[in-house]
PDB file of N, CA, C and O in Angstrom:
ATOM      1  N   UNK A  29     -21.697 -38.789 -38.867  1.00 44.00           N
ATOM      2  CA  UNK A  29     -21.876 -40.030 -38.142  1.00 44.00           C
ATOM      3  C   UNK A  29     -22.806 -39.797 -36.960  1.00 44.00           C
ATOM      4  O   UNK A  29     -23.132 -38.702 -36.501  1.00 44.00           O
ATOM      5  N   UNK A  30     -23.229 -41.155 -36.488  1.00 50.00           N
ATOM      6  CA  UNK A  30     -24.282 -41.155 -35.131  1.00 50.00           C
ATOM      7  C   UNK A  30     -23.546 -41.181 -34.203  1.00 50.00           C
ATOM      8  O   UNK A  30     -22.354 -41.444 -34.363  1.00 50.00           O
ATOM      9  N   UNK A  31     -24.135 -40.883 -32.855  1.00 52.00           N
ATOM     10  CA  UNK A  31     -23.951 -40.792 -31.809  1.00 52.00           C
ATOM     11  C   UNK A  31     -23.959 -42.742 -31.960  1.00 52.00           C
ATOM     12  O   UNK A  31     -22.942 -43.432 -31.892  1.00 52.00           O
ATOM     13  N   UNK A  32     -25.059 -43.150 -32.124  1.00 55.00           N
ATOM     14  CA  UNK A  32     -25.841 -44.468 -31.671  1.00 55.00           C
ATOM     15  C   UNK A  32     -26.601 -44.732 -32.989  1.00 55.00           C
ATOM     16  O   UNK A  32     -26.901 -43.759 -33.680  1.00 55.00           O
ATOM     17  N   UNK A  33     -26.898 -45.841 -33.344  1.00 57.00           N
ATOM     18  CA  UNK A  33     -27.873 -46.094 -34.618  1.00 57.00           C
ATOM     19  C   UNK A  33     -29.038 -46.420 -33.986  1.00 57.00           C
ATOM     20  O   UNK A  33     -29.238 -46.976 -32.907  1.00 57.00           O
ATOM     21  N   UNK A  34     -30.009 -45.856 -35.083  1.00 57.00           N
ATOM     22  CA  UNK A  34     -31.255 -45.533 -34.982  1.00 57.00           C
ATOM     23  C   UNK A  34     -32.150 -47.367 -35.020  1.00 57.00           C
ATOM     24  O   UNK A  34     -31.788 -48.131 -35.915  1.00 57.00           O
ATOM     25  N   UNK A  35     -33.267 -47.857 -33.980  1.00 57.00           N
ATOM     26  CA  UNK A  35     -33.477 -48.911 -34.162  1.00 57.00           C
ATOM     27  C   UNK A  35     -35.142 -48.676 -33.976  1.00 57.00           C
ATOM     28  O   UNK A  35     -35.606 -47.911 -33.130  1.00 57.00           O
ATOM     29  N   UNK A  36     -35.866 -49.384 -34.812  1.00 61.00           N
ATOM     30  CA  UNK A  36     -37.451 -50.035 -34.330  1.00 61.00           C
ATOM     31  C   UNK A  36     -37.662 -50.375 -32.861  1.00 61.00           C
ATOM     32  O   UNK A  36     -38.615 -50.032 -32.162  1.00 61.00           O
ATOM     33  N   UNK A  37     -36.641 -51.084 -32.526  1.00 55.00           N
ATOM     34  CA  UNK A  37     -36.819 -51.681 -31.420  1.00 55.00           C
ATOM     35  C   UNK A  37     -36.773 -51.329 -30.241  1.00 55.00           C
ATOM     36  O   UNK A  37     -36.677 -52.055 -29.252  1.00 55.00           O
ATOM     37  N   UNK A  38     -36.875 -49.586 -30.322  1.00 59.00           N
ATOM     38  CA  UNK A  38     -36.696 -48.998 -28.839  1.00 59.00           C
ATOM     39  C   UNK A  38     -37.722 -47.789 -29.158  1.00 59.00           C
ATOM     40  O   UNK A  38     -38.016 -46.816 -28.463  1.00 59.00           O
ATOM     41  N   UNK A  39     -38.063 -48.084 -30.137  1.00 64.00           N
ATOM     42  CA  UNK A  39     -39.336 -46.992 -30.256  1.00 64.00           C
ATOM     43  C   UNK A  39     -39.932 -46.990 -29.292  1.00 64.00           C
ATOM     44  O   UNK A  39     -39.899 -47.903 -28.466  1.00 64.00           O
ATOM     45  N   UNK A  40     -40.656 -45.875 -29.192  1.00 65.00           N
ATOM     46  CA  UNK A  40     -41.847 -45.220 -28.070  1.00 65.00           C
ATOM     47  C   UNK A  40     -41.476 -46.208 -26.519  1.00 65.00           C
ATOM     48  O   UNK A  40     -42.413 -46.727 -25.912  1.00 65.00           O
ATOM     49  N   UNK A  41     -40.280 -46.331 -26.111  1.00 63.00           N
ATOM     50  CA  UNK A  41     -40.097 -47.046 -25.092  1.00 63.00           C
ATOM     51  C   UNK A  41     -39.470 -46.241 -23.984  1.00 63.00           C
ATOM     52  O   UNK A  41     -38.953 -46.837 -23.039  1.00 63.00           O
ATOM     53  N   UNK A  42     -39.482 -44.961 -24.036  1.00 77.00           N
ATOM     54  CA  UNK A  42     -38.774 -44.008 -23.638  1.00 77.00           C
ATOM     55  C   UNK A  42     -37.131 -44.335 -22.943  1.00 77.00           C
ATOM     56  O   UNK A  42     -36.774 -44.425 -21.768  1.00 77.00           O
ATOM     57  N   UNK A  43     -36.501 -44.436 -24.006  1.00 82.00           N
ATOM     58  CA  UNK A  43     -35.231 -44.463 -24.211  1.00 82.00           C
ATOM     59  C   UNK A  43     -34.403 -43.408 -24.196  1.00 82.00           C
ATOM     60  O   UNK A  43     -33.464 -43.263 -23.415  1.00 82.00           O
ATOM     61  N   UNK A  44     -34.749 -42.632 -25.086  1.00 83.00           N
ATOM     62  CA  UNK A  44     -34.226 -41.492 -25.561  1.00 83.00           C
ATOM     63  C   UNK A  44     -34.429 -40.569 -23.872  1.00 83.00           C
ATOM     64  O   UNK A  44     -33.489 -40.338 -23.112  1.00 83.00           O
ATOM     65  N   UNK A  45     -35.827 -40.194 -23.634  1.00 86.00           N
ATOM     66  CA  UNK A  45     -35.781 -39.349 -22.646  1.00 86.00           C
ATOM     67  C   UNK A  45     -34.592 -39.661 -21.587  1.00 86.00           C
ATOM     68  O   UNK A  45     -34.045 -38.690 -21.065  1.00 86.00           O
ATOM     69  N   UNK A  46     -34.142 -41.043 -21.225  1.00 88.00           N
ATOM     70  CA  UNK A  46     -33.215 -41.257 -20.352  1.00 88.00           C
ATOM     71  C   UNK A  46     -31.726 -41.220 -20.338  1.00 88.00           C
ATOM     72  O   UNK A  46     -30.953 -41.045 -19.397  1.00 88.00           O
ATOM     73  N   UNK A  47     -31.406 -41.521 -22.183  1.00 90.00           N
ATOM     74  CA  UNK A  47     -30.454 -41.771 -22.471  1.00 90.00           C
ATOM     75  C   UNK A  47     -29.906 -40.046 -22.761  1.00 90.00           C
ATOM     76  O   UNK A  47     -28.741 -39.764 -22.482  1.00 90.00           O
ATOM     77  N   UNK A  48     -30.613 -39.237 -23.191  1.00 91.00           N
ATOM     78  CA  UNK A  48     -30.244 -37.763 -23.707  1.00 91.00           C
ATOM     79  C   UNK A  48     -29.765 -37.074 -22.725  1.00 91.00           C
ATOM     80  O   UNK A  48     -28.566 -36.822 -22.844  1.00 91.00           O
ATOM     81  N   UNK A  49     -30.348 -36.619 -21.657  1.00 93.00           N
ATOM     82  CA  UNK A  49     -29.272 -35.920 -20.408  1.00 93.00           C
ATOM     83  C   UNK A  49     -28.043 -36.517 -20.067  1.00 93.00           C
ATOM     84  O   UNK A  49     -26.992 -35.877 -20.073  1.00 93.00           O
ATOM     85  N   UNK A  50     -28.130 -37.894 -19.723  1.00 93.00           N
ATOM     86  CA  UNK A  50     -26.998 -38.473 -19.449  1.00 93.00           C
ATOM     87  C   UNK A  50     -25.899 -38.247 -20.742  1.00 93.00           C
ATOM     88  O   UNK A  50     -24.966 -37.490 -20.473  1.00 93.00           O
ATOM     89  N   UNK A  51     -25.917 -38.760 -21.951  1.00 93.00           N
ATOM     90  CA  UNK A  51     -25.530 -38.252 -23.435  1.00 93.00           C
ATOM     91  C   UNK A  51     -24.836 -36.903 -23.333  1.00 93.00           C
ATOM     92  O   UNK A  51     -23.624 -36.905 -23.551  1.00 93.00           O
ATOM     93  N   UNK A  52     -25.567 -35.482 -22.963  1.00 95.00           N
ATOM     94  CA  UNK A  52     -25.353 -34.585 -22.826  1.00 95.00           C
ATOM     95  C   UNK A  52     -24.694 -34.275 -21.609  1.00 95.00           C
ATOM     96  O   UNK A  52     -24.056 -33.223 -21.668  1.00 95.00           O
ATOM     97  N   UNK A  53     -24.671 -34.621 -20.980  1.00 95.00           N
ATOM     98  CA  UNK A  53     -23.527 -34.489 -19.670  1.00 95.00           C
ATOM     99  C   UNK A  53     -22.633 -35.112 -20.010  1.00 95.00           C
ATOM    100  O   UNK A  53     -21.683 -34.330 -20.056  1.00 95.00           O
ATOM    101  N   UNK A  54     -22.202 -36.444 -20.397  1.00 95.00           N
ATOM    102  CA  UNK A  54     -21.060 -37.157 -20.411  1.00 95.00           C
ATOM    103  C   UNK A  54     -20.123 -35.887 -21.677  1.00 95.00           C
ATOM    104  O   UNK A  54     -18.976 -35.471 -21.516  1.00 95.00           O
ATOM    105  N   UNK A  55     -20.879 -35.608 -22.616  1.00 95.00           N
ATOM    106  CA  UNK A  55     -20.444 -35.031 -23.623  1.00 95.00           C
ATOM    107  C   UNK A  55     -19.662 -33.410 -23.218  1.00 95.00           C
ATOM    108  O   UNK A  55     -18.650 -32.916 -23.715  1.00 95.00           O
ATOM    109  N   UNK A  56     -20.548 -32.876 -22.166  1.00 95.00           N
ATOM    110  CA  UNK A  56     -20.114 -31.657 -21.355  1.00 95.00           C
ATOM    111  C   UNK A  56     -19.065 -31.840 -21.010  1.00 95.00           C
ATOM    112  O   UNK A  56     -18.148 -31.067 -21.286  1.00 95.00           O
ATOM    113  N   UNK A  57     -18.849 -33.410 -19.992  1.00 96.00           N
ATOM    114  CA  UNK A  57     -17.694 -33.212 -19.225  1.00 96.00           C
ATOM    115  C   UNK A  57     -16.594 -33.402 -19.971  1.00 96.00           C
ATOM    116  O   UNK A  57     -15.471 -33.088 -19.579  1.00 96.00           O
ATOM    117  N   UNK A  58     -16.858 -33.969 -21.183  1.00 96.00           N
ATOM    118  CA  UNK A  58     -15.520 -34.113 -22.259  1.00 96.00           C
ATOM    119  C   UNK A  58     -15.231 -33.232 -22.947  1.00 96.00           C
ATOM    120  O   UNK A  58     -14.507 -33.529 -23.897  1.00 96.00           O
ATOM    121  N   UNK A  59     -15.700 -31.600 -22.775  1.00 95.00           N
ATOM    122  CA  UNK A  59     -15.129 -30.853 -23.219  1.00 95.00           C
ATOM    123  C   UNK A  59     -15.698 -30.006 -24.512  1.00 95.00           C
ATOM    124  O   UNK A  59     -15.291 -29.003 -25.099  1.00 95.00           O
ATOM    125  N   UNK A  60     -16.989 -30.999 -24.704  1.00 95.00           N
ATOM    126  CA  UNK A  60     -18.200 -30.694 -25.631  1.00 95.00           C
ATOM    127  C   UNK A  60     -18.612 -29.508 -25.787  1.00 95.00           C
ATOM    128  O   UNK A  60     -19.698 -29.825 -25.304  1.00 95.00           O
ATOM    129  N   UNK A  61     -18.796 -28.061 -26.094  1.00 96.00           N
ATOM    130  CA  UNK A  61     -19.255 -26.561 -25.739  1.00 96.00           C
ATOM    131  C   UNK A  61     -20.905 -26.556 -26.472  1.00 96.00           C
ATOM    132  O   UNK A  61     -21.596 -25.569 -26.219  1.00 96.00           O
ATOM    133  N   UNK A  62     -21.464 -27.592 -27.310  1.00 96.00           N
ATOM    134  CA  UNK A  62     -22.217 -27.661 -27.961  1.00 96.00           C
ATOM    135  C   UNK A  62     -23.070 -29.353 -28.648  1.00 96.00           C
ATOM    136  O   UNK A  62     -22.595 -30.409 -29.065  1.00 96.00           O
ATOM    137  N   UNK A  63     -23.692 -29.128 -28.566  1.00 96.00           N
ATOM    138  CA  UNK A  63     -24.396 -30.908 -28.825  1.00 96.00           C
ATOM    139  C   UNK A  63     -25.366 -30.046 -30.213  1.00 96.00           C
ATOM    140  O   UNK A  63     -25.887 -28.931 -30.178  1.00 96.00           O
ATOM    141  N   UNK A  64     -25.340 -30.960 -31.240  1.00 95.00           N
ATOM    142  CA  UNK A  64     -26.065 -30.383 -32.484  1.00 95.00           C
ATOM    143  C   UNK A  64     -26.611 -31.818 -33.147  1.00 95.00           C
ATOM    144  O   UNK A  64     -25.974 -32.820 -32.822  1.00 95.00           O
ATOM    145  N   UNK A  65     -27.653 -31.973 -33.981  1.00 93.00           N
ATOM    146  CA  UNK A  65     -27.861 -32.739 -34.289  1.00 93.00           C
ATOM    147  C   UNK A  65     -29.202 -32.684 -35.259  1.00 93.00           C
ATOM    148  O   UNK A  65     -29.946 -31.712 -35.127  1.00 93.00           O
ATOM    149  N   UNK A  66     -29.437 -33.424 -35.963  1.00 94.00           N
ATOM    150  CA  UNK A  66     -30.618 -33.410 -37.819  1.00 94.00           C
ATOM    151  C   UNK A  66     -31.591 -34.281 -37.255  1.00 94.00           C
ATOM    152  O   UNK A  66     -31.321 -35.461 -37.036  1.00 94.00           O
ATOM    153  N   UNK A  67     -32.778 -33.753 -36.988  1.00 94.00           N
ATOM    154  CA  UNK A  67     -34.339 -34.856 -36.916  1.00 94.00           C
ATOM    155  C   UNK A  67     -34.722 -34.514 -37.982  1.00 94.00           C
ATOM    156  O   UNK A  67     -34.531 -33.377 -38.413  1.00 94.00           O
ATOM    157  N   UNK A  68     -35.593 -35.805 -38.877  1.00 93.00           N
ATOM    158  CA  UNK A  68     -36.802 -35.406 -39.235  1.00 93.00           C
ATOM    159  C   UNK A  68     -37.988 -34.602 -39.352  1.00 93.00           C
ATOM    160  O   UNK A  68     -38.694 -35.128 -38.493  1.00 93.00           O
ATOM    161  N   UNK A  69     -38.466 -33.950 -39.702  1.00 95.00           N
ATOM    162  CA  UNK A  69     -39.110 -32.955 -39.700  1.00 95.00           C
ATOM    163  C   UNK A  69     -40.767 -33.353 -39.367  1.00 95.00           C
ATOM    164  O   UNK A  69     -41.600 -32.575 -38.904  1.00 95.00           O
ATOM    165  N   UNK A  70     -40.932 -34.448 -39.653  1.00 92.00           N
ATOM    166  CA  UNK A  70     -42.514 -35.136 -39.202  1.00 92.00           C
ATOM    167  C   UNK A  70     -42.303 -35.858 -37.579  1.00 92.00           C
ATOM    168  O   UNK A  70     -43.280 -36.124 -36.879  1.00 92.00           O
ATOM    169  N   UNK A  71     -40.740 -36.138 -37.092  1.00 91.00           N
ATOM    170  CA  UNK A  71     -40.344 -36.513 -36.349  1.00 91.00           C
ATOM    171  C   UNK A  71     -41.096 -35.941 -34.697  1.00 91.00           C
ATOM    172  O   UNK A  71     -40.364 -35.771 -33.723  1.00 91.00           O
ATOM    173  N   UNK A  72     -42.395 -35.739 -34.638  1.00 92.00           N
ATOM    174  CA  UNK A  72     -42.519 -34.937 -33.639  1.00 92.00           C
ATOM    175  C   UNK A  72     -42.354 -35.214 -32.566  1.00 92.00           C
ATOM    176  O   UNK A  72     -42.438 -34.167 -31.924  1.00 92.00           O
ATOM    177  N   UNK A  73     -42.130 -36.140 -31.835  1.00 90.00           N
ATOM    178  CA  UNK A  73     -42.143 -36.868 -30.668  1.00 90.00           C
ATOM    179  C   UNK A  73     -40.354 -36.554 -30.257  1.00 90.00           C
ATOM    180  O   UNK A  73     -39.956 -36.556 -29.092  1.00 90.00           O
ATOM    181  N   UNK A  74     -39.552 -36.331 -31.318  1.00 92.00           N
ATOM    182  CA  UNK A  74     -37.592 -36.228 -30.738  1.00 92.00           C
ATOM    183  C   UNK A  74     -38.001 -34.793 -31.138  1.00 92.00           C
ATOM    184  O   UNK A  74     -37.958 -34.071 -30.142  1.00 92.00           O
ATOM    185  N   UNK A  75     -38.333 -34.215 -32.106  1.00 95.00           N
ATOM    186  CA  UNK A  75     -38.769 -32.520 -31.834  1.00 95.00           C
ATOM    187  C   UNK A  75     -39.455 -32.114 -30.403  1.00 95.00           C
ATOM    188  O   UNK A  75     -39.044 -31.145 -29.764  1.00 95.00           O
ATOM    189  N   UNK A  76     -40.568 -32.965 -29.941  1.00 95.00           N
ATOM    190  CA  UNK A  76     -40.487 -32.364 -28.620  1.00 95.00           C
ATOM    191  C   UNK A  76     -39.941 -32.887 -27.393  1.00 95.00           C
ATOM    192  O   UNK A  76     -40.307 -32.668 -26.238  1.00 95.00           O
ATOM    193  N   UNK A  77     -39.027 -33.596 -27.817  1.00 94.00           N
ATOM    194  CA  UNK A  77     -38.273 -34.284 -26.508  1.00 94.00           C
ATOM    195  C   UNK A  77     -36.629 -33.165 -26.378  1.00 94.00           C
ATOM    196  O   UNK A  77     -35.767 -33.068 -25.504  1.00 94.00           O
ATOM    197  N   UNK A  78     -36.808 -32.573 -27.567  1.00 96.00           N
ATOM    198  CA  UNK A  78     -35.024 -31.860 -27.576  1.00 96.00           C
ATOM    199  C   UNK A  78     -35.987 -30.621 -27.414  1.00 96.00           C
ATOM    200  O   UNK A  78     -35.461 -30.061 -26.452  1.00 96.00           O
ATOM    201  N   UNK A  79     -36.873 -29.991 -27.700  1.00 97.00           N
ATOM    202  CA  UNK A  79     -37.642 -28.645 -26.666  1.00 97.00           C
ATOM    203  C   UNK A  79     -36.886 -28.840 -25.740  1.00 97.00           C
ATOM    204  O   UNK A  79     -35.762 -28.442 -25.434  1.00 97.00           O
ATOM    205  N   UNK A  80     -38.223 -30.044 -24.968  1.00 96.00           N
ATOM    206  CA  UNK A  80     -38.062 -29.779 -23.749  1.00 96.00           C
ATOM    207  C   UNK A  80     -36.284 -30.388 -22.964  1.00 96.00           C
ATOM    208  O   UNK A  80     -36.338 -30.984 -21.888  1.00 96.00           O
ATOM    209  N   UNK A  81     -35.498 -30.252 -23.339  1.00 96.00           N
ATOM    210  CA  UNK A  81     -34.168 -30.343 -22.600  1.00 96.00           C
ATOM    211  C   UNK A  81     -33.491 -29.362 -23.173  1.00 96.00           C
ATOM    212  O   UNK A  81     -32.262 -29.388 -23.220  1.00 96.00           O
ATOM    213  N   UNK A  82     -34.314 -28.241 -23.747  1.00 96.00           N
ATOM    214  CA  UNK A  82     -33.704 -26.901 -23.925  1.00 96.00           C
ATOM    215  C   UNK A  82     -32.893 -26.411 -25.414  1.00 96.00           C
ATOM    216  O   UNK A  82     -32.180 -25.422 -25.588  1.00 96.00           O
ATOM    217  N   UNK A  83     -33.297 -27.512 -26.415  1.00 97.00           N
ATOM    218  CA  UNK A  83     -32.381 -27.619 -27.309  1.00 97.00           C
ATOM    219  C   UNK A  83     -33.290 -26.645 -28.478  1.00 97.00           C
ATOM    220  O   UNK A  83     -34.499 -26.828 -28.618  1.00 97.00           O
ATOM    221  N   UNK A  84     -32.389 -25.409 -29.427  1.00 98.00           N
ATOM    222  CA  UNK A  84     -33.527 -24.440 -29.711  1.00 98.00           C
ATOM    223  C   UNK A  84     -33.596 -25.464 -31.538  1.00 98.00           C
ATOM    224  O   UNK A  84     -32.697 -26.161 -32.008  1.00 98.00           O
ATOM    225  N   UNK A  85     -34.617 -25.244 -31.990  1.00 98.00           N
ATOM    226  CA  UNK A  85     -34.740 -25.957 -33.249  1.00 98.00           C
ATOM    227  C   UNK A  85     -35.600 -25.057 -34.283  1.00 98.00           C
ATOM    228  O   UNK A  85     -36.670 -24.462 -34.161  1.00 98.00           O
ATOM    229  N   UNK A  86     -34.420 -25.250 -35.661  1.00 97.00           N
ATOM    230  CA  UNK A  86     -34.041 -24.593 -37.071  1.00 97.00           C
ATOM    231  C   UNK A  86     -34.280 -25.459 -38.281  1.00 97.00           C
ATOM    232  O   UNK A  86     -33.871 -26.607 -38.454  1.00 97.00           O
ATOM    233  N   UNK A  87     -34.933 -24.797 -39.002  1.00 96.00           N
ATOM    234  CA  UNK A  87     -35.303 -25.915 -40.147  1.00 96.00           C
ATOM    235  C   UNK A  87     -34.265 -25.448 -41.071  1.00 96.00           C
ATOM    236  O   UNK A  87     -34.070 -24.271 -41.372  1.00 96.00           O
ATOM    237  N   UNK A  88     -33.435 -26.746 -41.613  1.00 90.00           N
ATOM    238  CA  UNK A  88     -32.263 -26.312 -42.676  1.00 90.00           C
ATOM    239  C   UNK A  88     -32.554 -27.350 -43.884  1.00 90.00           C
ATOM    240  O   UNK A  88     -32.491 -28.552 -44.141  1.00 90.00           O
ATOM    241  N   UNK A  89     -32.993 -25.830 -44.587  1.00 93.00           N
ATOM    242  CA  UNK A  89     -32.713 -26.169 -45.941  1.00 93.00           C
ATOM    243  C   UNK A  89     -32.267 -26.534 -46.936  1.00 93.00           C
ATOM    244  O   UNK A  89     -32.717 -26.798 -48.051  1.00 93.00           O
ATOM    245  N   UNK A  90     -30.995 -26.540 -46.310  1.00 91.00           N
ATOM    246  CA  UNK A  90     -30.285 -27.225 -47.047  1.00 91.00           C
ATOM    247  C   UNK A  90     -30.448 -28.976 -46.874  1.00 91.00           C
ATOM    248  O   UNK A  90     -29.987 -29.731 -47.731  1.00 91.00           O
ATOM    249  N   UNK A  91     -30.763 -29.197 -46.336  1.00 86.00           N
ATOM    250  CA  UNK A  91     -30.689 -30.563 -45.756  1.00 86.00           C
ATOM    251  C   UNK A  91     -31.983 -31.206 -45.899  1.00 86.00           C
ATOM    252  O   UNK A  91     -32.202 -32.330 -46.352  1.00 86.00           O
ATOM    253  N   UNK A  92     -32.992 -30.172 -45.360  1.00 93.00           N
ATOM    254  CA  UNK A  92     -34.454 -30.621 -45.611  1.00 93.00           C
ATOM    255  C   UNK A  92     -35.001 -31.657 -44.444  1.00 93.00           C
ATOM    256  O   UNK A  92     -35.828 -32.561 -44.561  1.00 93.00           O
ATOM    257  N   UNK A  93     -34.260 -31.221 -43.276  1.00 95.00           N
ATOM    258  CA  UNK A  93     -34.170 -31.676 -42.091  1.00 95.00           C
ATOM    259  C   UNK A  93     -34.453 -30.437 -40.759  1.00 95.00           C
ATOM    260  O   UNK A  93     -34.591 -29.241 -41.015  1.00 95.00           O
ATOM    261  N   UNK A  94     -34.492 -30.898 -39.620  1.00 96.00           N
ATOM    262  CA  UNK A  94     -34.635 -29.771 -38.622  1.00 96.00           C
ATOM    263  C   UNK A  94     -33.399 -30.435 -37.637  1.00 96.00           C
ATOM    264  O   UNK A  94     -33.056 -31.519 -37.165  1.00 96.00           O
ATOM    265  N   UNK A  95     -32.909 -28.744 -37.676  1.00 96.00           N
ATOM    266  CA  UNK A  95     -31.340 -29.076 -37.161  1.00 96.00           C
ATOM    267  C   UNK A  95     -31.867 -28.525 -35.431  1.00 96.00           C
ATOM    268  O   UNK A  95     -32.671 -27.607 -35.266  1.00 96.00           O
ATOM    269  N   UNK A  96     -31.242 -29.279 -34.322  1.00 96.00           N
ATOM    270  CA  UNK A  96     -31.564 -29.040 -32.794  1.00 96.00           C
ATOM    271  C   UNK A  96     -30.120 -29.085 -32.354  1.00 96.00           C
ATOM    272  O   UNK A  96     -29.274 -29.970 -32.480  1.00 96.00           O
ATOM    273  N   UNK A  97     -30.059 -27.561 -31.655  1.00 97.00           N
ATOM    274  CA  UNK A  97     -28.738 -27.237 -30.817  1.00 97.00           C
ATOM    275  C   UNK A  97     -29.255 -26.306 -29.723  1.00 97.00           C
ATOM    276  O   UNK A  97     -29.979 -25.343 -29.472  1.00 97.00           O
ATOM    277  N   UNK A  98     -28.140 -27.516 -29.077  1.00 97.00           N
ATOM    278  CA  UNK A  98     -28.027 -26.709 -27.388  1.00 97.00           C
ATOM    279  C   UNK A  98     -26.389 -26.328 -27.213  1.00 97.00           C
ATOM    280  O   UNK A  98     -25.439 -26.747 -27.875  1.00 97.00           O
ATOM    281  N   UNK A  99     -26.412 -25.201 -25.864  1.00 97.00           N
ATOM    282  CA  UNK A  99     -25.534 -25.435 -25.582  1.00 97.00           C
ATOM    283  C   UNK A  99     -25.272 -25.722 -24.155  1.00 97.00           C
ATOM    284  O   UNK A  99     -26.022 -25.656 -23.181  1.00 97.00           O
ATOM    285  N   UNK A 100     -23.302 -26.254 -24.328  1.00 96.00           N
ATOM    286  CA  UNK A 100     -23.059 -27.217 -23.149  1.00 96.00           C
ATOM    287  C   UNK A 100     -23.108 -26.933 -22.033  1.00 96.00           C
ATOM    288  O   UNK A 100     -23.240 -27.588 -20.999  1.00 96.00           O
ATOM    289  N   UNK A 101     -22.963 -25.612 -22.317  1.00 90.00           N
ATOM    290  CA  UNK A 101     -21.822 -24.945 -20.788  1.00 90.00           C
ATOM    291  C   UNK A 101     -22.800 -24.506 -19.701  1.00 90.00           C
ATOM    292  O   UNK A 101     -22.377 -24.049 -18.639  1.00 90.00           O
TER     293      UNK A 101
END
């Protein structure tokens, strides 16, 4: 399941950059040790938005997706 569903309507509006730290803190303080999550692989723009907030990124094969994990602590 999503965090949030995915919409057109907030594309390139920088959403994400604002909404993801906050996301990731609220998630910390609840006890979270880890935030993980599946982009797209042409997806480059949330590939370099989870770089840069430190998140390291793995291409899984199994999935045929690129898996991005940070951790909480």
């Amino acid at each position: 399941s999503t965090l949030f569903p995915y919409t057109t309507l907030f594309r390139s509006r920088g959403v994400a950059r604002v909404l993801m730290p906050v996301l990731l803190e609220y998630a910390r303080m609840r006890g979270f040790s880890t935030a993980m999550g599946f982009v797209l692989p042409e997806n480059y723009r949330m590939l370099a938005l989870a770089r840069s907030l430190g998140f390291t990124i793995a291409y899984n094969s199994q999935e045929y997706l690129m898996q991005i994990t940070r951790s909480l602590s």
